[in-house]
Coordinates of C-alpha atoms in Angstrom, one line a residue:
M1 CA -9.5 41.3 -13.2
A2 CA -7.9 44.7 -13.3
G3 CA -5.9 43.2 -16.1
E4 CA -3.7 41.3 -13.8
S5 CA -3.9 37.9 -12.3
G6 CA -1.2 35.8 -10.5
N7 CA -0.2 32.9 -12.6
E8 CA 2.4 30.9 -10.7
N9 CA 3.8 27.6 -12.1
P10 CA 1.7 24.7 -10.9
S11 CA 3.4 22.0 -8.8
A12 CA 2.5 18.3 -8.8
I13 CA 1.3 17.3 -5.3
S14 CA 0.5 13.7 -6.3
R15 CA 2.3 11.8 -9.0
S16 CA 2.5 8.2 -10.3
S17 CA 6.3 8.1 -10.8
S18 CA 9.4 9.3 -9.0
E19 CA 10.1 12.0 -11.6
T20 CA 8.4 15.4 -11.4
P21 CA 5.9 15.6 -14.3
I22 CA 5.8 18.6 -16.7
P23 CA 2.3 20.0 -16.6
K24 CA 0.4 20.4 -19.9
I25 CA -2.3 22.5 -18.3
R26 CA -2.0 26.2 -17.6
L27 CA -4.9 27.9 -15.8
S28 CA -5.4 31.7 -15.5
V29 CA -8.1 33.5 -13.5
G30 CA -9.8 36.9 -14.1
K31 CA -8.3 37.3 -17.6
G32 CA -10.3 39.8 -19.6
Q33 CA -12.5 40.8 -16.6
S34 CA -12.7 44.3 -15.3
T35 CA -11.9 44.9 -11.6
P36 CA -15.1 44.9 -9.5
N37 CA -15.9 47.9 -7.3
Y38 CA -17.8 47.2 -4.1
N39 CA -19.0 49.3 -1.1
A40 CA -18.7 48.4 2.6
E41 CA -21.5 46.0 3.7
Q42 CA -22.7 45.5 0.2
K43 CA -24.0 42.0 -0.8
V44 CA -22.3 41.0 -4.0
E45 CA -21.9 38.2 -6.5
L46 CA -18.2 37.6 -7.3
T47 CA -17.6 35.7 -10.6
V48 CA -14.2 34.5 -11.5
K49 CA -13.4 33.3 -15.0
I50 CA -10.9 30.4 -15.3
V51 CA -9.3 29.8 -18.7
N52 CA -7.4 26.7 -19.6
E53 CA -4.5 27.9 -21.8
G54 CA -2.8 24.5 -21.9
S55 CA -2.9 21.6 -24.3
C56 CA -4.6 19.1 -22.0
D57 CA -8.0 19.0 -20.3
A58 CA -8.2 20.0 -16.6
N59 CA -10.3 17.6 -14.6
N60 CA -11.7 18.0 -11.1
V61 CA -10.9 21.7 -10.9
K62 CA -11.3 23.0 -7.3
I63 CA -10.9 26.7 -6.5
S64 CA -11.2 28.3 -3.1
P65 CA -10.1 31.7 -1.7
V66 CA -7.0 31.6 0.5
I67 CA -7.6 33.5 3.7
D68 CA -4.3 33.8 5.7
N69 CA -5.5 36.9 7.5
A70 CA -9.1 37.9 7.7
S71 CA -8.2 41.6 7.6
D72 CA -6.6 41.1 4.1
F73 CA -9.8 39.5 2.8
P74 CA -12.5 42.1 1.7
F75 CA -15.5 39.9 2.4
K76 CA -17.1 38.4 5.5
I77 CA -16.2 34.8 6.3
E78 CA -19.7 33.3 6.6
N79 CA -19.0 29.6 5.5
M80 CA -16.5 27.1 6.8
N81 CA -15.6 26.1 3.2
E82 CA -15.8 28.4 0.2
E83 CA -14.5 25.8 -2.3
K84 CA -16.1 25.6 -5.7
T85 CA -15.8 22.6 -8.0
I86 CA -15.8 22.4 -11.8
E87 CA -15.9 19.0 -13.3
Q88 CA -13.7 19.7 -16.4
I89 CA -12.3 22.6 -18.3
K90 CA -11.2 21.5 -21.8
A91 CA -8.0 22.8 -23.4
G92 CA -8.6 26.3 -24.8
E93 CA -11.9 26.7 -23.1
S94 CA -13.1 28.6 -19.9
A95 CA -15.5 28.2 -17.0
E96 CA -16.8 30.4 -14.2
A97 CA -17.0 30.1 -10.5
T98 CA -19.4 32.3 -8.5
W99 CA -19.5 33.3 -4.9
N100 CA -22.2 35.2 -3.0
F101 CA -20.3 37.4 -0.5
S102 CA -21.0 40.3 1.8
V103 CA -18.3 43.0 1.9
R104 CA -16.9 43.6 5.3
A105 CA -18.1 46.7 7.2
D106 CA -14.5 47.8 8.0
V107 CA -13.0 47.6 4.5
E108 CA -10.7 50.4 3.5
T109 CA -10.8 52.4 0.3
K110 CA -8.2 50.4 -1.7
S111 CA -7.6 47.5 -3.9
Y112 CA -7.5 44.1 -2.1
K113 CA -5.2 41.5 -3.6
T114 CA -7.4 38.3 -3.2
P115 CA -5.5 35.0 -3.6
F116 CA -7.1 31.7 -4.8
Q117 CA -5.8 28.2 -4.6
I118 CA -6.6 25.9 -7.5
T119 CA -6.2 22.2 -7.7
Y120 CA -6.8 20.0 -10.7
D121 CA -5.6 16.8 -12.4
D122 CA -4.8 15.6 -15.9
G123 CA -6.0 12.1 -15.3
T124 CA -2.7 10.9 -13.9
N125 CA -1.2 13.6 -11.7
I126 CA -2.8 16.2 -9.3
Y127 CA -1.5 19.8 -9.5
E128 CA -1.8 22.8 -7.2
T129 CA -1.4 26.4 -8.1
N130 CA -2.0 29.8 -6.5
K131 CA -3.6 32.7 -8.4
Y132 CA -4.9 36.2 -7.4
I133 CA -7.3 38.9 -8.5
Y134 CA -7.9 42.5 -7.4
V135 CA -11.1 43.8 -5.8
N136 CA -11.6 47.5 -5.3
T137 CA -13.6 48.6 -2.2
T138 CA -14.9 51.9 -0.8
A139 CA -14.9 52.3 3.0
K140 CA -17.7 53.7 5.2
K141 CA -17.2 57.0 6.9
T142 CA -17.1 55.3 10.3
D143 CA -15.3 52.1 11.3
D144 CA -16.7 50.4 14.4
A145 CA -16.2 46.8 13.5
P146 CA -13.7 44.7 15.5
K147 CA -10.4 43.7 13.8
A148 CA -9.0 40.3 13.7
D149 CA -6.1 39.5 16.0
P150 CA -2.9 40.3 13.9
T151 CA -1.0 37.3 15.1
P152 CA 0.0 35.3 12.0
T153 CA -0.4 31.6 11.5
P154 CA 2.9 29.8 12.1
D155 CA 4.8 28.8 9.0
T156 CA 4.3 25.1 9.8
T157 CA 0.7 25.2 8.8
Q158 CA -0.3 24.3 5.2
N159 CA -3.2 25.8 3.3
V160 CA -4.9 23.0 1.5
S161 CA -8.1 22.1 -0.2
G162 CA -9.8 18.9 -1.2
D163 CA -13.1 17.1 -1.2
A164 CA -14.2 14.3 1.1
G165 CA -12.1 11.2 0.8
Q166 CA -9.4 12.7 -1.4
A167 CA -6.5 14.0 0.6
I168 CA -4.4 15.8 -2.0
Y169 CA -2.1 17.5 0.5
D170 CA 1.1 16.1 1.9
A171 CA 0.9 13.4 4.5
G172 CA 0.6 15.0 8.0
G173 CA -0.6 18.3 6.5
I174 CA -2.7 20.8 8.4
S175 CA -5.1 23.5 7.3
N176 CA -6.5 26.3 9.6
S177 CA -9.4 28.7 8.8
D178 CA -10.0 32.1 10.3
P179 CA -12.4 32.4 13.2
I180 CA -15.9 33.7 12.9
A181 CA -17.7 35.7 15.6
T182 CA -21.0 33.9 16.2
G183 CA -22.5 35.7 19.2
G184 CA -22.1 36.8 22.8
S185 CA -20.5 40.1 23.9
D186 CA -19.6 42.7 21.3
K187 CA -17.0 44.4 23.4
S188 CA -14.1 42.4 21.9
Q189 CA -11.8 44.6 19.9
S190 CA -9.6 41.7 18.6
V191 CA -10.5 38.1 17.5
P192 CA -8.5 35.5 19.4
R193 CA -7.4 32.7 17.0
V194 CA -7.1 29.0 17.9
I195 CA -5.1 26.9 15.4
V196 CA -3.7 23.4 15.0
T197 CA 0.1 23.5 15.1
G198 CA 0.6 19.7 14.7
F199 CA -0.6 16.2 15.6
S200 CA 0.8 12.8 16.3
T201 CA -0.6 9.2 16.3
N202 CA 0.0 6.2 18.5
P203 CA 1.2 4.0 16.9
E204 CA 3.1 6.2 14.5
N205 CA 1.9 4.3 11.5
V206 CA -1.8 4.0 11.1
N207 CA -2.8 0.7 9.5
A208 CA -6.2 0.1 7.9
G209 CA -8.4 -1.8 10.2
S210 CA -6.5 -0.8 13.3
D211 CA -7.2 1.4 16.3
F212 CA -5.0 4.4 17.1
K213 CA -4.8 7.4 19.3
L214 CA -4.8 10.9 17.7
T215 CA -3.3 13.7 19.7
V216 CA -3.8 17.2 18.3
H217 CA -1.7 20.3 19.4
V218 CA -3.9 23.4 19.5
K219 CA -2.6 26.9 20.2
N220 CA -4.1 30.2 21.2
T221 CA -2.2 32.6 19.0
S222 CA -3.5 35.7 20.7
K223 CA -0.8 37.4 22.9
T224 CA -3.4 39.1 25.1
T225 CA -6.6 37.2 25.2
A226 CA -7.3 33.8 26.8
V227 CA -10.0 31.5 25.4
S228 CA -12.3 29.2 27.3
N229 CA -15.1 26.6 26.9
L230 CA -13.5 25.1 23.9
L231 CA -15.5 22.5 22.1
F232 CA -13.9 20.4 19.3
D233 CA -15.7 18.1 17.0
M234 CA -13.8 15.7 14.6
Q235 CA -15.4 14.4 11.4
A236 CA -13.8 12.2 8.8
P237 CA -15.0 12.2 5.2
S238 CA -16.7 9.2 3.5
A239 CA -14.2 7.0 1.8
G240 CA -13.5 3.4 0.8
T241 CA -14.7 1.0 -1.8
D242 CA -18.0 -0.4 -3.1
A243 CA -21.0 0.0 -0.8
A244 CA -18.9 0.8 2.2
A245 CA -17.8 4.0 0.6
E246 CA -20.6 5.9 2.3
A247 CA -19.0 5.3 5.7
P248 CA -16.4 7.6 7.3
A249 CA -12.8 6.7 6.9
F250 CA -12.3 7.1 10.7
L251 CA -14.7 6.5 13.5
P252 CA -14.3 6.8 17.3
S253 CA -13.4 3.4 18.7
S254 CA -15.2 4.4 21.9
G255 CA -17.2 7.3 23.0
S256 CA -18.0 10.5 21.1
S257 CA -16.2 12.5 18.4
T258 CA -16.6 15.7 20.6
I259 CA -13.8 16.9 22.9
Y260 CA -14.1 19.6 25.6
L261 CA -11.3 21.8 26.8
E262 CA -11.7 24.2 29.7
S263 CA -9.3 27.0 28.6
I264 CA -6.1 27.9 26.8
P265 CA -4.2 31.0 28.1
A266 CA -2.9 33.6 25.7
G267 CA 0.0 32.3 23.6
E268 CA -0.1 28.8 25.0
T269 CA -0.6 25.3 23.5
R270 CA -2.8 22.4 24.8
D271 CA -3.2 18.8 23.6
I272 CA -6.5 17.0 22.9
S273 CA -6.8 13.3 22.2
I274 CA -9.3 10.9 20.7
D275 CA -9.2 7.1 20.1
L276 CA -10.1 6.3 16.5
N277 CA -10.5 3.3 14.2
A278 CA -9.4 3.3 10.5
R279 CA -11.6 1.3 8.2
A280 CA -10.1 -2.0 7.0
D281 CA -10.9 -1.4 3.3
L282 CA -9.2 2.0 3.0
V283 CA -6.7 2.5 0.1
Q284 CA -3.2 3.4 1.2
K285 CA -3.1 7.2 1.1
P286 CA -3.6 10.2 3.4
Y287 CA -7.2 10.9 4.6
S288 CA -8.5 14.1 6.0
I289 CA -10.2 14.8 9.3
A290 CA -12.2 18.1 9.6
M291 CA -12.0 19.5 13.1
S292 CA -14.5 22.3 14.0
M293 CA -13.9 24.5 17.0
K294 CA -16.2 26.7 19.2
Y295 CA -14.8 28.9 22.0
E296 CA -15.2 32.1 24.0
D297 CA -12.9 35.0 24.9
G298 CA -12.8 36.8 28.2
N299 CA -15.8 39.0 27.3
A300 CA -17.9 35.9 26.6
A301 CA -17.8 36.6 22.8
Q302 CA -18.3 33.4 20.9
Y303 CA -16.3 32.2 17.9
E304 CA -16.2 29.3 15.5
A305 CA -13.2 28.1 13.5
S306 CA -12.1 24.9 11.7
S307 CA -9.0 23.0 10.8
S308 CA -8.2 20.0 8.7
L309 CA -5.7 17.2 9.3
A310 CA -4.2 14.7 6.8
I311 CA -3.6 11.3 8.4
P312 CA -1.6 8.8 6.2
V313 CA -3.2 5.3 6.3
K314 CA -1.1 2.2 5.6
Q315 CA -2.3 -1.1 4.2
A316 CA -0.4 -4.1 5.5
A317 CA 1.0 -6.5 2.9
R318 CA -0.8 -9.8 2.7
F319 CA 0.5 -12.7 0.7
E320 CA 0.7 -16.5 0.8
F321 CA 3.2 -19.1 -0.4
S322 CA 2.1 -22.2 -2.3
D323 CA 3.6 -25.6 -1.4
I324 CA 7.3 -25.9 -2.2
E325 CA 8.1 -28.6 -4.8
L326 CA 11.6 -30.2 -5.1
S327 CA 12.6 -32.3 -8.1
P328 CA 14.2 -34.6 -7.1
D329 CA 13.6 -34.4 -3.4
S330 CA 16.8 -36.4 -2.6
I331 CA 20.2 -35.7 -4.3
Q332 CA 23.8 -36.8 -3.8
V333 CA 26.5 -34.4 -2.9
G334 CA 27.4 -32.4 -6.0
E335 CA 24.0 -32.8 -7.6
E336 CA 21.3 -30.2 -8.1
A337 CA 17.6 -30.1 -7.3
N338 CA 15.0 -27.7 -8.8
L339 CA 12.8 -25.8 -6.4
T340 CA 9.5 -24.1 -7.5
C341 CA 6.9 -22.1 -5.5
N342 CA 4.3 -19.4 -6.1
I343 CA 3.6 -16.1 -4.2
Y344 CA -0.1 -15.1 -4.1
N345 CA -0.5 -11.4 -3.3
T346 CA -3.8 -11.3 -1.5
G347 CA -3.4 -7.8 -0.1
R348 CA -4.4 -4.3 -1.5
I349 CA -0.8 -3.1 -2.0
K350 CA 1.9 -3.9 -4.6
L351 CA 5.0 -5.8 -3.5
Y352 CA 8.1 -4.2 -5.0
N353 CA 11.5 -5.7 -5.8
V354 CA 10.7 -9.2 -4.5
K355 CA 13.9 -11.3 -4.0
I356 CA 14.4 -14.9 -2.8
K357 CA 17.4 -16.4 -0.9
F358 CA 18.0 -20.0 0.2
S359 CA 19.8 -21.1 3.3
G360 CA 20.5 -24.3 5.2
D361 CA 23.2 -26.8 6.2
G362 CA 24.8 -28.6 3.3
I363 CA 23.0 -26.7 0.5
S364 CA 23.6 -23.6 -1.6
G365 CA 21.7 -21.7 -4.3
K366 CA 21.7 -18.5 -6.3
D367 CA 19.3 -15.7 -5.4
V368 CA 16.1 -15.5 -7.4
F369 CA 14.7 -12.0 -8.4
V370 CA 10.9 -12.2 -8.9
G371 CA 10.3 -8.4 -9.4
N372 CA 7.1 -6.6 -8.6
V373 CA 3.9 -8.5 -7.7
D374 CA 0.7 -6.5 -8.2
S375 CA -2.3 -6.8 -5.9
G376 CA -4.2 -9.9 -6.8
A377 CA -1.3 -11.3 -8.9
T378 CA 1.0 -14.3 -8.7
G379 CA 4.8 -14.3 -8.6
T380 CA 6.8 -17.5 -9.5
I381 CA 9.9 -18.7 -7.7
D382 CA 12.1 -21.0 -9.7
G383 CA 15.6 -21.8 -8.3
M384 CA 18.3 -24.4 -8.3
L385 CA 19.8 -25.9 -5.1
M386 CA 23.3 -27.6 -5.0
G387 CA 24.1 -30.3 -2.5
E388 CA 27.3 -29.3 -0.8
S389 CA 27.5 -31.9 2.0
E390 CA 25.4 -34.7 3.5
V391 CA 22.1 -33.6 4.9
P392 CA 20.0 -36.2 6.7
A393 CA 16.4 -36.8 5.6
G394 CA 13.9 -34.4 7.4
S395 CA 16.5 -31.6 7.9
K396 CA 15.0 -28.1 7.6
C397 CA 16.2 -25.6 5.1
K398 CA 14.9 -22.0 4.7
M399 CA 13.6 -19.8 1.9
T400 CA 13.7 -16.1 2.7
M401 CA 11.7 -13.5 0.7
T402 CA 12.5 -9.7 0.9
Y403 CA 10.3 -7.1 -0.6
E404 CA 9.6 -3.3 -0.4
D405 CA 6.5 -1.2 0.0
E406 CA 5.8 2.0 -2.1
S407 CA 7.9 4.1 0.3
G408 CA 11.0 1.8 -0.2
K409 CA 10.9 0.3 3.3
S410 CA 12.1 -3.3 3.3
F411 CA 10.4 -6.4 4.8
T412 CA 11.1 -10.1 5.0
A413 CA 9.2 -13.4 5.2
E414 CA 10.4 -17.0 5.6
K415 CA 9.2 -20.5 4.7
E416 CA 10.9 -23.8 5.6
F417 CA 11.2 -26.9 3.5
E418 CA 12.9 -30.3 3.9
M419 CA 15.7 -31.6 1.7
E420 CA 17.9 -34.8 1.8
V421 CA 21.5 -34.9 0.5
T422 CA 23.2 -38.3 0.4
P423 CA 26.9 -39.0 0.2
V424 CA 28.6 -39.9 -3.1
M425 CA 29.1 -43.7 -3.6
D426 CA 32.7 -44.9 -4.3
D427 CA 33.9 -47.5 -6.9
D428 CA 34.0 -50.5 -4.5
D429 CA 30.5 -49.9 -3.5
T430 CA 29.5 -49.7 -7.2
T431 CA 31.3 -53.1 -7.9
M432 CA 29.6 -54.8 -4.9
V433 CA 26.3 -53.5 -6.0
G434 CA 26.9 -54.8 -9.5
A435 CA 27.9 -58.2 -8.3
V436 CA 24.8 -58.5 -6.2
E437 CA 22.6 -57.5 -9.1
E438 CA 24.4 -60.0 -11.3
E439 CA 23.8 -62.8 -8.8
E440 CA 20.2 -61.9 -8.5
K441 CA 19.8 -61.9 -12.2
S442 CA 21.4 -65.5 -12.5
T443 CA 19.2 -67.1 -9.9
P444 CA 16.5 -68.2 -12.4
I445 CA 19.1 -70.6 -14.2
I446 CA 19.2 -73.1 -11.2
P447 CA 15.9 -74.8 -12.0
I448 CA 17.1 -75.3 -15.6
V449 CA 20.3 -77.0 -14.4
V450 CA 18.3 -79.3 -12.1
V451 CA 16.1 -80.3 -15.0
V452 CA 19.1 -81.0 -17.1
I453 CA 20.7 -83.2 -14.4
V454 CA 17.5 -85.2 -13.9
A455 CA 17.2 -85.8 -17.6
A456 CA 20.8 -87.0 -17.8
V457 CA 20.2 -89.4 -14.9
V458 CA 17.1 -90.8 -16.6
I459 CA 19.0 -91.2 -19.9
A460 CA 21.9 -92.9 -18.1
V461 CA 19.5 -95.4 -16.4
L462 CA 17.8 -96.1 -19.6
V463 CA 21.1 -96.7 -21.4
V464 CA 22.4 -99.0 -18.6
H465 CA 19.2 -100.9 -18.6
K466 CA 19.2 -101.4 -22.3
K467 CA 22.9 -102.4 -22.2
K468 CA 22.2 -105.0 -19.5
K469 CA 19.2 -106.4 -21.5
K470 CA 21.3 -106.8 -24.6
Q471 CA 24.0 -108.5 -22.6
L472 CA 21.5 -110.9 -21.1
A473 CA 20.2 -111.8 -24.6
L474 CA 23.7 -112.6 -25.7
E475 CA 24.3 -114.8 -22.7
E476 CA 21.1 -116.8 -23.4
E477 CA 22.1 -117.3 -27.0
D478 CA 25.5 -118.7 -25.9
L479 CA 23.9 -121.0 -23.5
A480 CA 21.6 -122.4 -26.2
D481 CA 24.5 -123.0 -28.4
E482 CA 26.3 -124.8 -25.6
V483 CA 23.3 -127.1 -25.1
D484 CA 23.1 -128.0 -28.7
R485 CA 26.7 -129.0 -28.9
F486 CA 26.3 -131.2 -25.8
T487 CA 23.3 -133.0 -27.4
E488 CA 25.2 -133.8 -30.6
D489 CA 28.1 -135.3 -28.7
E490 CA 25.9 -137.8 -27.0

């Protein structure tokens, strides 16, 4: 519009690798459109044309006006969120986003530079870029409308946009909107602004499924006007997996989500706290909390504003070891045994750079690098252990696993196992064992020897008996001859 639109280079605010990706999408706004001319208090329809001049389709395009100072924005702030969503803008094509606005009564006769924040993704990375258009306005002859307090928002705040359940800003990010007068006295000449300057959680790391205390620091940026009767309401977007995705990411662990604060003097900061519970099935990433605010100034004028917080949620690693198997389970000094075991990643996060070390009296072994183990996957441990000295049966040895999360923080886990290492046998022991074995092997020969001896005795008896019988026969024959000779002599 007006032949000029801000086209800053987009930056990746979420990426899948450690390297900054080069965007293939280039979006421009207002190109080819004439500058609109509006009068004070006029109800208008503002249409912004968005052209994808890149070589890749832009998905989930979200565009919203950036309102750092209400006096620099030519329209009334009537909604808490002016974000518009376009599902996809194909490469080389364009789309339009339309807003129904009312021009402020106190606009000046000039051109207002109106910035817009655009976020989109290419299917892998999410990008954010800021564009601007010009809007010409004509002022009224009189100017009675109150002006916003000129105190700027501190540099620590971040202007972000995103839908429910998709925190695309940095972890711990904050977004503040401008206040809107909603009723009460009309005597106020400035609008006191209450903003979120920061927050903390206890514990510092919020784990899915755990309770935590959220403490928010809110500041009255007005230098002259105190605010009172402050009412804060915190709401988390729906998020999660499967059927549970309709439930909020955070819920009060006890009590209400509404907090009351009596007052904040001009220029001062107060803390408000609430106990929350993070859903157990949340994916590890930042989640937003929308905080609405209602308050009054000293003239009883009523205002509404809103802020957004981005709270990083961590998923604890969950895994199991299978039984450790040793082959063989008993070795001599100087021999090796093979150890095998599996790691089952039962959690929702990936285990990075998994390494295994072995320790224990009388053993040694080289470290085993398993690598990355995805959620739901199995890692295999296969190592060799050397017997260095005698280890009695039942002695405990230790297997230590180290791994990292996606932020590079290191963790350890241990598992014990039993191993026996016996001393080496010398040569004398070997000879003695051999002799015993030989003796044991010769034992079956004894019955054979006994049988042989018995047979020999039997044979000997038979021979002697036969020999005596033959001798007796000879003696009888000699006796007969002797009788015959005696008879003849007579």
